[in-house]
mmCIF file of C-alpha atoms and ligand atoms in Angstrom:
data_model
loop_
_atom_site.group_PDB
_atom_site.id
_atom_site.type_symbol
_atom_site.label_atom_id
_atom_site.label_comp_id
_atom_site.label_asym_id
_atom_site.label_seq_id
_atom_site.Cartn_x
_atom_site.Cartn_y
_atom_site.Cartn_z
ATOM 1 C CA UNK Z 28 110.303 100.508 73.254
ATOM 2 C CA UNK Z 29 112.141 102.250 76.020
ATOM 3 C CA UNK Z 30 113.285 105.829 75.605
ATOM 4 C CA UNK Z 31 117.008 106.366 74.942
ATOM 5 C CA UNK Z 32 119.043 107.449 77.943
ATOM 6 C CA UNK Z 33 122.397 109.185 78.089
ATOM 7 C CA UNK Z 34 124.432 109.440 81.263
ATOM 8 C CA UNK Z 35 126.862 112.242 81.978
ATOM 9 C CA UNK Z 36 129.311 111.725 84.870
ATOM 10 C CA UNK Z 37 131.575 114.377 86.377
ATOM 11 C CA UNK Z 38 134.998 113.002 87.414
ATOM 12 C CA UNK Z 39 136.851 116.319 87.658
ATOM 13 C CA UNK Z 40 135.414 119.835 87.854
ATOM 14 C CA UNK Z 41 138.210 122.058 89.220
ATOM 15 C CA UNK Z 42 140.028 124.520 86.981
ATOM 16 C CA UNK Z 43 143.753 125.305 86.701
ATOM 17 C CA UNK Z 44 145.193 122.988 89.354
ATOM 18 C CA UNK Z 45 143.921 120.204 91.595
ATOM 19 C CA UNK Z 46 142.988 121.099 95.163
ATOM 20 C CA UNK Z 47 143.125 118.913 98.258
ATOM 21 C CA UNK Z 48 142.092 121.680 100.605
ATOM 22 C CA UNK Z 49 139.264 120.391 102.847
ATOM 23 C CA UNK Z 50 137.336 123.599 102.073
ATOM 24 C CA UNK Z 51 136.988 122.401 98.464
ATOM 25 C CA UNK Z 52 136.092 118.803 99.284
ATOM 26 C CA UNK Z 53 132.381 118.995 98.588
ATOM 27 C CA UNK Z 54 132.564 120.126 94.926
ATOM 28 C CA UNK Z 55 135.830 118.274 94.480
ATOM 29 C CA UNK Z 56 139.448 119.026 93.650
ATOM 30 C CA UNK Z 57 140.202 116.999 90.511
ATOM 31 C CA UNK Z 58 140.782 118.863 87.248
ATOM 32 C CA UNK Z 59 138.417 118.500 84.238
ATOM 33 C CA UNK Z 60 137.242 115.073 83.132
ATOM 34 C CA UNK Z 61 133.717 114.123 82.080
ATOM 35 C CA UNK Z 62 132.281 110.884 80.813
ATOM 36 C CA UNK Z 63 129.247 110.638 78.554
ATOM 37 C CA UNK Z 64 127.632 107.273 77.864
ATOM 38 C CA UNK Z 65 125.434 107.594 74.788
ATOM 39 C CA UNK Z 66 122.305 105.467 74.250
ATOM 40 C CA UNK Z 67 124.075 103.396 71.560
ATOM 41 C CA UNK Z 68 126.751 102.371 74.076
ATOM 42 C CA UNK Z 69 129.456 104.714 72.780
ATOM 43 C CA UNK Z 70 131.558 106.091 75.579
ATOM 44 C CA UNK Z 71 132.923 109.625 75.344
ATOM 45 C CA UNK Z 72 135.529 111.109 77.650
ATOM 46 C CA UNK Z 73 135.847 114.874 77.664
ATOM 47 C CA UNK Z 74 139.274 116.125 78.779
ATOM 48 C CA UNK Z 75 142.010 114.282 80.633
ATOM 49 C CA UNK Z 76 142.491 116.216 83.872
ATOM 50 C CA UNK Z 77 143.282 114.441 87.139
ATOM 51 C CA UNK Z 78 139.672 113.212 87.310
ATOM 52 C CA UNK Z 79 140.660 110.725 84.580
ATOM 53 C CA UNK Z 80 142.604 108.673 87.114
ATOM 54 C CA UNK Z 81 139.399 108.147 89.116
ATOM 55 C CA UNK Z 82 137.534 107.093 85.985
ATOM 56 C CA UNK Z 83 140.341 104.632 85.232
ATOM 57 C CA UNK Z 84 140.168 103.104 88.675
ATOM 58 C CA UNK Z 85 136.485 102.277 88.084
ATOM 59 C CA UNK Z 86 137.207 100.715 84.670
ATOM 60 C CA UNK Z 87 135.472 97.418 84.122
ATOM 61 C CA UNK Z 88 133.306 97.703 87.249
ATOM 62 C CA UNK Z 89 129.556 97.195 86.794
ATOM 63 C CA UNK Z 90 128.807 100.912 86.849
ATOM 64 C CA UNK Z 91 132.221 102.044 85.745
ATOM 65 C CA UNK Z 92 133.570 102.630 82.274
ATOM 66 C CA UNK Z 93 135.214 99.953 80.225
ATOM 67 C CA UNK Z 94 133.512 100.186 76.907
ATOM 68 C CA UNK Z 95 135.373 98.591 74.000
ATOM 69 C CA UNK Z 96 134.860 101.786 72.022
ATOM 70 C CA UNK Z 97 135.987 104.909 73.826
ATOM 71 C CA UNK Z 98 136.390 108.311 72.200
ATOM 72 C CA UNK Z 99 138.423 110.886 74.092
ATOM 73 C CA UNK Z 100 138.142 114.584 73.269
ATOM 74 C CA UNK Z 101 140.819 116.957 74.516
ATOM 75 C CA UNK Z 102 139.787 120.624 74.415
ATOM 76 C CA UNK Z 103 143.329 122.074 74.656
ATOM 77 C CA UNK Z 104 146.793 121.418 76.083
ATOM 78 C CA UNK Z 105 146.828 123.386 79.325
ATOM 79 C CA UNK Z 106 148.019 121.247 82.238
ATOM 80 C CA UNK Z 107 144.661 120.903 83.942
ATOM 81 C CA UNK Z 108 143.207 119.188 80.831
ATOM 82 C CA UNK Z 109 145.987 116.668 80.137
ATOM 83 C CA UNK Z 110 147.624 115.837 83.435
ATOM 84 C CA UNK Z 111 145.569 112.701 84.106
ATOM 85 C CA UNK Z 112 146.851 110.881 80.988
ATOM 86 C CA UNK Z 113 149.890 109.092 82.482
ATOM 87 C CA UNK Z 114 147.739 107.990 85.443
ATOM 88 C CA UNK Z 115 144.878 106.482 83.419
ATOM 89 C CA UNK Z 116 145.432 102.772 84.055
ATOM 90 C CA UNK Z 117 143.339 101.466 81.089
ATOM 91 C CA UNK Z 118 146.040 102.921 78.798
ATOM 92 C CA UNK Z 119 148.426 100.233 80.085
ATOM 93 C CA UNK Z 120 146.161 97.301 79.175
ATOM 94 C CA UNK Z 121 146.675 95.681 75.794
ATOM 95 C CA UNK Z 122 143.064 94.921 74.921
ATOM 96 C CA UNK Z 123 141.801 98.493 75.269
ATOM 97 C CA UNK Z 124 141.434 100.795 72.311
ATOM 98 C CA UNK Z 125 141.129 104.571 72.469
ATOM 99 C CA UNK Z 126 140.353 107.165 69.845
ATOM 100 C CA UNK Z 127 141.779 110.573 70.729
ATOM 101 C CA UNK Z 128 140.585 113.831 69.174
ATOM 102 C CA UNK Z 129 142.297 117.200 69.525
ATOM 103 C CA UNK Z 130 143.563 120.101 67.442
ATOM 104 C CA UNK Z 131 146.944 120.746 65.819
ATOM 105 C CA UNK Z 132 148.609 123.351 68.011
ATOM 106 C CA UNK Z 133 150.823 125.860 66.240
ATOM 107 C CA UNK Z 134 153.280 125.425 69.110
ATOM 108 C CA UNK Z 135 153.501 121.661 68.674
ATOM 109 C CA UNK Z 136 152.724 121.033 65.002
ATOM 110 C CA UNK Z 137 151.692 117.675 63.561
ATOM 111 C CA UNK Z 138 150.377 115.008 65.949
ATOM 112 C CA UNK Z 139 150.112 117.534 68.769
ATOM 113 C CA UNK Z 140 148.414 115.231 71.255
ATOM 114 C CA UNK Z 141 150.811 112.362 70.523
ATOM 115 C CA UNK Z 142 153.662 114.744 71.321
ATOM 116 C CA UNK Z 143 151.953 115.711 74.558
ATOM 117 C CA UNK Z 144 151.877 112.023 75.548
ATOM 118 C CA UNK Z 145 155.573 111.656 74.789
ATOM 119 C CA UNK Z 146 156.573 114.871 76.521
ATOM 120 C CA UNK Z 147 154.602 114.061 79.668
ATOM 121 C CA UNK Z 148 156.333 110.716 79.958
ATOM 122 C CA UNK Z 149 159.801 111.854 78.921
ATOM 123 C CA UNK Z 150 162.718 111.603 81.334
ATOM 124 C CA UNK Z 151 162.976 112.966 83.994
ATOM 125 C CA UNK Z 152 159.277 113.791 84.348
ATOM 126 C CA UNK Z 153 157.856 110.302 84.706
ATOM 127 C CA UNK Z 154 159.277 106.945 85.851
ATOM 128 C CA UNK Z 155 158.250 104.817 82.857
ATOM 129 C CA UNK Z 156 158.265 105.736 79.196
ATOM 130 C CA UNK Z 157 155.638 105.445 76.472
ATOM 131 C CA UNK Z 158 156.477 101.821 75.656
ATOM 132 C CA UNK Z 159 154.675 100.813 78.873
ATOM 133 C CA UNK Z 160 151.394 102.034 77.399
ATOM 134 C CA UNK Z 161 150.046 98.966 75.682
ATOM 135 C CA UNK Z 162 146.535 100.038 74.756
ATOM 136 C CA UNK Z 163 145.833 100.825 71.108
ATOM 137 C CA UNK Z 164 145.733 104.551 70.573
ATOM 138 C CA UNK Z 165 144.437 106.305 67.499
ATOM 139 C CA UNK Z 166 144.820 110.040 67.095
ATOM 140 C CA UNK Z 167 142.587 112.232 65.002
ATOM 141 C CA UNK Z 168 143.048 115.927 64.380
ATOM 142 C CA UNK Z 169 139.950 118.071 64.629
ATOM 143 C CA UNK Z 170 139.518 121.778 64.344
ATOM 144 C CA UNK Z 171 136.929 124.475 64.791
ATOM 145 C CA UNK Z 172 133.996 124.018 62.390
ATOM 146 C CA UNK Z 173 134.399 120.242 62.024
ATOM 147 C CA UNK Z 174 131.296 118.064 62.199
ATOM 148 C CA UNK Z 175 131.305 114.281 62.116
ATOM 149 C CA UNK Z 176 129.372 111.282 63.353
ATOM 150 C CA UNK Z 177 130.385 108.560 65.745
ATOM 151 C CA UNK Z 178 127.778 105.822 65.395
ATOM 152 C CA UNK Z 179 124.417 107.445 66.324
ATOM 153 C CA UNK Z 180 125.988 110.624 67.676
ATOM 154 C CA UNK Z 181 126.817 113.864 65.919
ATOM 155 C CA UNK Z 182 129.859 115.822 67.067
ATOM 156 C CA UNK Z 183 130.561 119.496 66.328
ATOM 157 C CA UNK Z 184 133.735 121.325 67.332
ATOM 158 C CA UNK Z 185 134.123 125.125 67.530
ATOM 159 C CA UNK Z 186 136.944 127.449 68.550
ATOM 160 C CA UNK Z 187 136.475 129.266 71.832
ATOM 161 C CA UNK Z 188 138.224 132.365 73.167
ATOM 162 C CA UNK Z 189 141.130 131.115 75.292
ATOM 163 C CA UNK Z 190 144.908 131.735 75.295
ATOM 164 C CA UNK Z 191 146.573 129.375 72.736
ATOM 165 C CA UNK Z 192 143.129 128.182 71.632
ATOM 166 C CA UNK Z 193 140.508 125.806 72.977
ATOM 167 C CA UNK Z 194 137.805 123.714 71.319
ATOM 168 C CA UNK Z 195 134.238 123.474 72.539
ATOM 169 C CA UNK Z 196 132.364 120.255 71.734
ATOM 170 C CA UNK Z 197 128.699 119.650 71.032
ATOM 171 C CA UNK Z 198 127.552 116.028 71.193
ATOM 172 C CA UNK Z 199 124.062 115.295 69.896
ATOM 173 C CA UNK Z 200 122.820 111.899 71.070
ATOM 174 C CA UNK Z 201 119.364 110.379 70.520
ATOM 175 C CA UNK Z 202 118.658 111.151 74.212
ATOM 176 C CA UNK Z 203 119.626 114.810 73.987
ATOM 177 C CA UNK Z 204 122.441 117.260 73.362
ATOM 178 C CA UNK Z 205 125.396 117.943 75.645
ATOM 179 C CA UNK Z 206 127.609 120.977 75.048
ATOM 180 C CA UNK Z 207 130.995 121.134 76.721
ATOM 181 C CA UNK Z 208 132.352 124.696 76.679
ATOM 182 C CA UNK Z 209 135.054 124.928 79.289
ATOM 183 C CA UNK Z 210 137.884 127.484 79.255
ATOM 184 C CA UNK Z 211 136.394 130.415 77.360
ATOM 185 C CA UNK Z 212 136.162 134.132 77.951
ATOM 186 C CA UNK Z 213 133.457 136.343 76.472
ATOM 187 C CA UNK Z 214 134.427 139.477 74.566
ATOM 188 C CA UNK Z 215 135.545 138.366 71.104
ATOM 189 C CA UNK Z 216 132.514 138.850 68.827
ATOM 190 C CA UNK Z 217 133.377 136.037 66.402
ATOM 191 C CA UNK Z 218 134.249 133.488 69.075
ATOM 192 C CA UNK Z 219 131.224 134.541 71.157
ATOM 193 C CA UNK Z 220 129.105 133.746 68.114
ATOM 194 C CA UNK Z 221 130.818 130.328 67.861
ATOM 195 C CA UNK Z 222 129.851 129.631 71.460
ATOM 196 C CA UNK Z 223 126.232 130.600 70.811
ATOM 197 C CA UNK Z 224 126.067 128.325 67.758
ATOM 198 C CA UNK Z 225 127.630 125.490 69.696
ATOM 199 C CA UNK Z 226 125.244 125.904 72.640
ATOM 200 C CA UNK Z 227 122.004 126.491 70.671
ATOM 201 C CA UNK Z 228 119.112 124.602 72.259
ATOM 202 C CA UNK Z 229 121.409 122.330 74.310
ATOM 203 C CA UNK Z 230 119.802 120.097 76.909
ATOM 204 C CA UNK Z 231 122.910 120.425 79.037
ATOM 205 C CA UNK Z 232 125.290 123.348 78.656
ATOM 206 C CA UNK Z 233 128.526 123.019 80.614
ATOM 207 C CA UNK Z 234 130.140 126.447 80.718
ATOM 208 C CA UNK Z 235 133.240 127.917 82.318
ATOM 209 C CA UNK Z 236 132.322 129.716 85.564
ATOM 210 C CA UNK Z 237 135.738 130.138 87.138
ATOM 211 C CA UNK Z 238 135.479 133.798 88.100
ATOM 212 C CA UNK Z 239 132.942 136.093 89.689
ATOM 213 C CA UNK Z 240 131.439 138.723 87.357
ATOM 214 C CA UNK Z 241 133.494 141.354 89.226
ATOM 215 C CA UNK Z 242 136.794 139.490 88.773
ATOM 216 C CA UNK Z 243 136.014 138.932 85.096
ATOM 217 C CA UNK Z 244 135.638 142.679 84.572
ATOM 218 C CA UNK Z 245 138.778 143.635 86.502
ATOM 219 C CA UNK Z 246 141.664 141.559 87.870
ATOM 220 C CA UNK Z 247 141.028 138.407 85.826
ATOM 221 C CA UNK Z 248 140.223 140.000 82.483
ATOM 222 C CA UNK Z 249 142.146 138.297 79.693
ATOM 223 C CA UNK Z 250 142.817 135.095 81.643
ATOM 224 C CA UNK Z 251 140.520 133.094 79.359
ATOM 225 C CA UNK Z 252 137.643 132.242 81.669
ATOM 226 C CA UNK Z 253 134.023 133.177 82.267
ATOM 227 C CA UNK Z 254 131.476 133.649 85.069
ATOM 228 C CA UNK Z 255 128.106 132.259 86.191
ATOM 229 C CA UNK Z 256 126.472 135.458 84.949
ATOM 230 C CA UNK Z 257 127.821 135.007 81.417
ATOM 231 C CA UNK Z 258 126.656 131.378 81.553
ATOM 232 C CA UNK Z 259 123.125 132.425 82.519
ATOM 233 C CA UNK Z 260 123.071 135.078 79.793
ATOM 234 C CA UNK Z 261 124.240 132.569 77.207
ATOM 235 C CA UNK Z 262 121.833 129.848 78.341
ATOM 236 C CA UNK Z 263 118.931 132.310 78.028
ATOM 237 C CA UNK Z 264 120.015 133.597 74.625
ATOM 238 C CA UNK Z 265 120.373 130.169 73.053
ATOM 239 C CA UNK Z 266 117.514 128.446 74.887
ATOM 240 C CA UNK Z 267 119.680 125.911 76.724
ATOM 241 C CA UNK Z 268 117.632 123.868 79.200
ATOM 242 C CA UNK Z 269 120.117 123.150 81.975
ATOM 243 C CA UNK Z 270 123.259 125.096 82.781
ATOM 244 C CA UNK Z 271 126.194 123.480 84.581
ATOM 245 C CA UNK Z 272 128.734 125.851 86.131
ATOM 246 C CA UNK Z 273 132.171 124.341 85.564
ATOM 247 C CA UNK Z 274 135.945 124.819 86.032
ATOM 248 C CA UNK Z 275 135.737 126.166 89.589
ATOM 249 C CA UNK Z 276 138.632 128.348 90.640
ATOM 250 C CA UNK Z 277 141.147 126.547 92.884
ATOM 251 C CA UNK Z 278 140.725 129.406 95.345
ATOM 252 C CA UNK Z 279 136.922 129.047 95.443
ATOM 253 C CA UNK Z 280 135.874 127.256 98.621
ATOM 254 C CA UNK Z 281 132.682 125.195 98.723
ATOM 255 C CA UNK Z 282 130.948 128.132 100.409
ATOM 256 C CA UNK Z 283 131.989 130.403 97.561
ATOM 257 C CA UNK Z 284 130.692 127.945 94.956
ATOM 258 C CA UNK Z 285 127.446 127.660 96.979
ATOM 259 C CA UNK Z 286 127.061 131.413 96.752
ATOM 260 C CA UNK Z 287 127.835 131.474 93.011
ATOM 261 C CA UNK Z 288 125.250 128.725 92.475
ATOM 262 C CA UNK Z 289 122.633 130.518 94.594
ATOM 263 C CA UNK Z 290 123.008 133.709 92.547
ATOM 264 C CA UNK Z 291 122.762 131.789 89.277
ATOM 265 C CA UNK Z 292 119.631 129.958 90.465
ATOM 266 C CA UNK Z 293 117.968 133.288 91.190
ATOM 267 C CA UNK Z 294 118.298 134.158 87.516
ATOM 268 C CA UNK Z 295 117.903 130.832 85.712
ATOM 269 C CA UNK Z 296 115.612 127.885 86.431
ATOM 270 C CA UNK Z 297 117.827 124.892 85.988
ATOM 271 C CA UNK Z 298 121.407 125.337 87.151
ATOM 272 C CA UNK Z 299 123.869 122.977 88.817
ATOM 273 C CA UNK Z 300 127.407 123.564 89.977
ATOM 274 C CA UNK Z 301 129.582 120.787 88.579
ATOM 275 C CA UNK Z 302 130.468 118.506 91.409
ATOM 276 C CA UNK Z 303 132.769 115.495 91.487
ATOM 277 C CA UNK Z 304 130.634 112.336 91.445
ATOM 278 C CA UNK Z 305 127.555 114.056 90.038
ATOM 279 C CA UNK Z 306 125.661 112.104 87.391
ATOM 280 C CA UNK Z 307 123.127 113.718 85.071
ATOM 281 C CA UNK Z 308 120.695 111.465 83.249
ATOM 282 C CA UNK Z 309 119.304 112.767 79.996
ATOM 283 C CA UNK Z 310 116.049 111.678 78.455
ATOM 284 C CA UNK Z 311 115.028 109.603 81.474
ATOM 285 C CA UNK Z 312 111.689 111.173 82.332
ATOM 286 C CA UNK Z 313 109.946 113.736 80.187
ATOM 287 C CA UNK Z 314 111.965 116.845 79.502
ATOM 288 C CA UNK Z 315 113.544 117.067 82.900
ATOM 289 C CA UNK Z 316 117.166 116.265 83.352
ATOM 290 C CA UNK Z 317 117.885 114.531 86.617
ATOM 291 C CA UNK Z 318 121.038 115.182 88.559
ATOM 292 C CA UNK Z 319 121.960 112.715 91.247
ATOM 293 C CA UNK Z 320 124.932 111.882 93.363
ATOM 294 C CA UNK Z 321 124.929 108.122 93.721
ATOM 295 C CA UNK Z 322 127.286 106.175 95.921
ATOM 296 C CA UNK Z 323 129.374 107.874 98.491
ATOM 297 C CA UNK Z 324 132.572 109.725 98.612
ATOM 298 C CA UNK Z 325 132.794 108.401 102.109
ATOM 299 C CA UNK Z 326 133.234 110.243 105.337
ATOM 300 C CA UNK Z 327 133.294 108.968 108.874
ATOM 301 C CA UNK Z 328 129.760 108.376 110.006
ATOM 302 C CA UNK Z 329 128.162 107.374 113.248
ATOM 303 C CA UNK Z 330 124.991 105.332 113.479
ATOM 304 C CA UNK Z 331 122.424 107.361 115.378
ATOM 305 C CA UNK Z 332 118.670 107.794 115.576
ATOM 306 C CA UNK Z 333 117.279 111.277 115.784
ATOM 307 C CA UNK Z 334 113.736 112.206 114.977
ATOM 308 C CA UNK Z 335 113.788 115.125 112.611
ATOM 309 C CA UNK Z 336 111.589 117.460 110.638
ATOM 310 C CA UNK Z 337 112.926 118.297 107.192
ATOM 311 C CA UNK Z 338 111.846 121.116 104.907
ATOM 312 C CA UNK Z 339 113.160 121.705 101.435
ATOM 313 C CA UNK Z 340 112.441 121.901 97.729
ATOM 314 C CA UNK Z 341 111.783 118.935 95.430
ATOM 315 C CA UNK Z 342 113.260 118.369 91.989
ATOM 316 C CA UNK Z 343 110.145 120.005 90.487
ATOM 317 C CA UNK Z 344 110.617 123.069 92.648
ATOM 318 C CA UNK Z 345 107.798 122.322 95.125
ATOM 319 C CA UNK Z 346 108.290 122.993 98.806
ATOM 320 C CA UNK Z 347 107.910 120.023 101.098
ATOM 321 C CA UNK Z 348 108.007 119.192 104.758
ATOM 322 C CA UNK Z 349 108.212 115.723 106.228
ATOM 323 C CA UNK Z 350 109.132 113.915 109.393
ATOM 324 C CA UNK Z 351 111.816 111.290 109.384
ATOM 325 C CA UNK Z 352 114.647 109.735 111.300
ATOM 326 C CA UNK Z 353 118.238 110.816 110.831
ATOM 327 C CA UNK Z 354 120.309 107.664 110.879
ATOM 328 C CA UNK Z 355 123.885 108.478 110.092
ATOM 329 C CA UNK Z 356 125.452 111.606 111.327
ATOM 330 C CA UNK Z 357 128.993 112.932 111.094
ATOM 331 C CA UNK Z 358 130.721 116.174 111.899
ATOM 332 C CA UNK Z 359 130.008 117.406 108.398
ATOM 333 C CA UNK Z 360 126.610 116.031 107.626
ATOM 334 C CA UNK Z 361 124.027 113.295 107.801
ATOM 335 C CA UNK Z 362 122.238 110.665 105.794
ATOM 336 C CA UNK Z 363 118.484 111.134 105.928
ATOM 337 C CA UNK Z 364 115.815 108.967 104.358
ATOM 338 C CA UNK Z 365 113.002 110.898 102.717
ATOM 339 C CA UNK Z 366 109.958 110.199 100.584
ATOM 340 C CA UNK Z 367 110.335 113.444 98.649
ATOM 341 C CA UNK Z 368 113.249 113.783 96.237
ATOM 342 C CA UNK Z 369 114.915 117.080 97.017
ATOM 343 C CA UNK Z 370 116.804 118.888 94.311
ATOM 344 C CA UNK Z 371 120.520 118.169 94.257
ATOM 345 C CA UNK Z 372 122.492 121.110 95.712
ATOM 346 C CA UNK Z 373 119.345 122.669 97.200
ATOM 347 C CA UNK Z 374 119.085 123.782 100.790
ATOM 348 C CA UNK Z 375 117.326 121.733 103.482
ATOM 349 C CA UNK Z 376 116.343 122.759 106.992
ATOM 350 C CA UNK Z 377 116.772 119.853 109.373
ATOM 351 C CA UNK Z 378 115.319 120.223 112.839
ATOM 352 C CA UNK Z 379 116.438 117.351 115.040
ATOM 353 C CA UNK Z 380 115.105 116.409 118.408
ATOM 354 C CA UNK Z 381 117.964 115.623 120.692
ATOM 355 C CA UNK Z 382 117.844 114.412 124.267
ATOM 356 C CA UNK Z 383 118.718 117.446 126.358
ATOM 357 C CA UNK Z 384 119.750 117.802 129.964
ATOM 358 C CA UNK Z 385 117.671 115.988 132.602
ATOM 359 C CA UNK Z 386 115.908 113.955 129.957
ATOM 360 C CA UNK Z 387 114.190 116.995 128.476
ATOM 361 C CA UNK Z 388 113.879 117.187 124.731
ATOM 362 C CA UNK Z 389 115.561 120.020 122.949
ATOM 363 C CA UNK Z 390 115.767 120.685 119.284
ATOM 364 C CA UNK Z 391 118.632 121.574 117.021
ATOM 365 C CA UNK Z 392 118.040 123.400 113.779
ATOM 366 C CA UNK Z 393 120.601 122.984 111.031
ATOM 367 C CA UNK Z 394 120.939 124.238 107.488
ATOM 368 C CA UNK Z 395 122.240 121.701 105.046
ATOM 369 C CA UNK Z 396 123.001 121.305 101.361
ATOM 370 C CA UNK Z 397 121.898 118.223 99.450
ATOM 371 C CA UNK Z 398 125.102 116.597 98.189
ATOM 372 C CA UNK Z 399 123.960 113.063 97.510
ATOM 373 C CA UNK Z 400 120.756 111.396 96.352
ATOM 374 C CA UNK Z 401 120.493 107.636 96.224
ATOM 375 C CA UNK Z 402 117.150 106.395 94.967
ATOM 376 C CA UNK Z 403 117.971 102.720 95.053
ATOM 377 C CA UNK Z 404 118.450 102.589 98.806
ATOM 378 C CA UNK Z 405 115.095 101.367 100.152
ATOM 379 C CA UNK Z 406 111.735 100.980 98.500
ATOM 380 C CA UNK Z 407 109.768 104.244 98.602
ATOM 381 C CA UNK Z 408 112.584 105.936 100.465
ATOM 382 C CA UNK Z 409 115.340 108.111 99.078
ATOM 383 C CA UNK Z 410 118.648 108.256 100.909
ATOM 384 C CA UNK Z 411 119.642 111.898 100.979
ATOM 385 C CA UNK Z 412 123.089 113.047 102.051
ATOM 386 C CA UNK Z 413 123.341 116.552 103.441
ATOM 387 C CA UNK Z 414 126.320 118.611 104.474
ATOM 388 C CA UNK Z 415 125.624 121.051 107.287
ATOM 389 C CA UNK Z 416 126.778 124.533 106.468
ATOM 390 C CA UNK Z 417 126.033 126.214 109.792
HETATM 391 ZN ZN1 ZN A 14 141.403 124.776 82.283
HETATM 392 ZN ZN1 ZN A 15 143.009 126.523 79.726
#
């Protein structure tokens, strides 16, 4: 019997508003949307930010979504968590069926999420009205404290500390437990306790990390968000195995997220910064979660051949050094084939031999971040995408 596997895909990771600024390209600019495929085939979608459009465009493709049974959880009604709904193409196809779960807002009353659908598509905000949405939609109200099962998976919802309310979701699958706790601010004892209960022993804990610890204490206090430091503290307290920093501030450049991630990694073993396109497999090998970035969010590349020496850290935290050939190189980065599997989002030193003046060899030393890992590329070789940072 093969071990059960769950797959968690990140389609949108940015908080508050989408960004198209090139300085935020690497982690991505779409607002929150996650997809969890459970071992029993149930597909969960967590939040409907602009990342949902991307998920929809992959619908029905071999590695895309397109499950007959899809359950969509909406944490709250702030723009960044609902704005992908009208642009989710599977909602316009008759044979699809969606189950939506969200809470009754005191500002909206009964059928809150249904009203959100109608309001988003009302004139003059959108060119077509609700009647164009042909997919079957079922709406279910949930609230903090609810627990229920969807096939083999157990769902728990808890209130988190956020203006106008927000639900955190815990999904226990036979392959492991994923906790989605976006949009929450520490400081309310009862709601902090909710968060700890929700996150207890999670294999993957996705926590709000929008602000720096300094901002959280001063200028951004009361805005409803958290920091990497609070995430690390929480992960330690509740014995979570892997922490994912989520809901990046629209003003945080890739370099700033790199620095946030570096600080968090100094204090906790297994941390990733949520990144558009990242896929985490749960229950695949032993206890380790594996985070990969398959496929490419393409950039212009040039075929080239440079001999290079690469040093870095593997997924198990061991240092390695190997010689290889850099094949594809662009202004931003390169595709390198390696035998070692470096850790996603870790730093690599790439020293390339380049033909210098008068035919003399010279070498160029670059620091890069691992942004893509593709194991299926060639037998025994891993295709590793790096972005050069200086
Ligand atoms: Zn948000
Ligand atoms: Zn919010």
